[in-house]
Amino acid sequence: MILTIKKMCNFALKKVEYYLLSFLNIIIPKSHNKIFIFDKRFRKDNAWAISQHLLINDRYKNMQVFYYTKSNMPSEGNITVISNGIYALWFQLRSQYIFYSYSDFRKMKPVRKQVIIDTMHGSPLKNIGYLSGNSRFKKKWKFENAFTHILCMSDFFKDIIQRSFGASDEQCLVLGYPRNDYIFSKEQVLVKLGINKKGFNKIILWMPTWRGNSRTGSNNESNIDFPIMHEDNIKTIKTTLEKNNILLLIKPHPNQLNLEILNHGHDNIIVLRNEDLERKNIFLYELFYEADALLTDYSSVYFDFLLTMKPIGFTIDDFDSYGDKRGFVVDDPLEIMPGWKITNIDELVTFMIDIKKGKDEFYEDRKRINDIVNKYKDGNSCSRIFEHLGL
């Protein structure tokens, strides 16, 4: 009862904030050369990639870019970093162009020729938006009224985005994700981490999705905290990696619980957290170029990794429980997961050995799914977006 009342109050406050900001947005004039980027928690995602495109291209040097984040980072070039929420709100209301990628963005109704773009957090496999069904109050919220455009990777996802957020055909822009431009950078970033790539036969990047509640830290979408690997079998994994000279890079989700399993030191296992990458000025997607394969589960990251056409292993030991609690945007998600289906330690070991041997029976499947989920297979998403906007 108390939780329900709390949800009702939060929803009411969001509605009041939406209408108040929408009113202010009407009366406050806009500047055509101001761009506001919302990245409050500084997650270095699509919004950040947009800011870097604006920074390094001289054609945008006359644009004033305001980047809102709580992270301690310096202003640079035409990018003014703002950490004060009140200042950030003022520049948001003054800007002709606004980009965001997470739900904690201060939503308001776009006015006149103002452009508000939801760059998305990723191509969804899990239920989101209207499809999530987590709360009856969410169904009353009109996601589609808070943006002029929303990014999609393909017509396949365009249909899903329309059902998830009520977006119209005109609102959906099938132009690619800005962050995916970094997949094609071909920069050698492992050396920044002190990793000698030549010292290993293969490098596997493991990126599991978040299975819990970001506010409470509790696990509420699955019956496990971390897929496959646990205290009882980590020795087997270490032995396999060492025997086959494979490096396993584990990149936990930022909200991942501080699991003891991730604190085990080993020459063939390196855990990379956000702060590790940030300290070395490395963007996560730059790792894709040097990784030989990806291990993941239901994370949208695999749709992006498909652009490399490298092998993918899917850890699905909690497939039934995860699907029952979270749900998927398609009837049979396994049909669009082109790779090894891993449900136990033996299958994980087989996957690792296959990668080492170069054994890959899923190449054609990856090519087929890649053509469905990714319309563009290049590093020009940012350019396409700004060309579409006429900037």
Phi, psi and omega in degrees: 000313179297319180295321179296316179298319179297318178297319179297318180294316178299317179297316180299318179296321178295321179294317179298315179299318181300312182291324178294312179295324179296320177295313179297324180296331179287318188272341181270125182293153182254151176250124186293343181256015178253132178236129180247130180239123182261116179212055190312316184267001180052071182262004179047067182235216183301319181298317179296318179299324176299316181297322180291325176296319179291331182284317189270351180259120184299334183297342181253014186294340178270358177274137175266117184249125180248119186249111182267120178206150176273356179284150179276093180223148185278156171287154182206133178056234180268011179261114175259117181274131181237130177248346179277123184298324181292314177299318181300317180297321179298313181288331174297317181287341181266349189269142177282330183235132181227134178235138174208165182219004180227159189288347180277009175298141177287103187280142176204162182280126177297146180236150177046237183264015179295142181243119177240118185245121170275108183280356178070156177268343180161166176288120190283135166251327177273153178298135178220170175056226181296339182278345187289323177063021181288332183210139179292340179287330180298327183293340179275349182272128182267090179305317188294346180276353185255004177214155175268330181218155174220136186278144176225155180268341183193171176295330177301313180281338177301315178298319180292319179296322178296320179286329183281324186234008177068020183288146177273172176302318183293329181284332183279122178249110178271084186232352182100167178261134180306319184297333183291345176301329182287343177295333185260011184286333179059027178277137179279097186260343182297329179297330177294333179269003181076024182256125176270099184301325182292347180279358182231149176290316181216156176235124179247129179260123182249118182229088178284155178279170178277132184248007185233190179267121186294339181271318183265340183079001183278156179270114184227011180238003186198174177258011180224160176266323180218135185291141172061301189282131176208181187302327185283340184236003183296331178296321178297319179295315179299318180297318179297315180297315182293316182296326182258005178054050180251138174260128178253113176263115180257119176248095180293157173297145181305331180267006184300139176300152180281077185281142178298327181301334181272358181257005178283122178277141178194144182298333184258006177230124177234124177265123181252118176255167183307317183294331178294316180290320181295320180298327180263007180056049180244131174270134186313316186289347175290339179290339184298327184295322184264348176284141179270341180198162179240137169249126178206196180219267182249015181286143178294348183300332184289334176295323178287317181297335177303334179297337177277342183062022177271160183300149179226134174247135183249117177273110187233037180293344178245028186306312184292312182292321179294316180296321180294322184273322184257315180085158182239158183279350177235158183294319181231089182299332181298335180293335181247024176244085188277091180174188179298134174259112190248120182239353181206176185295324180296319179290328176294317178298318178300317178301313182297317180292321177299319179296318180297321181279351183078019180279122186212106180259007185248010184302311182295324176296317179297318180298317181295313181290323178301320179294332180281317190264343181233105180293315181255140182233054181217183180253040186240026183297315180301315180299318180297321181296313183287330173294320178298322180283351180078020179269000000 
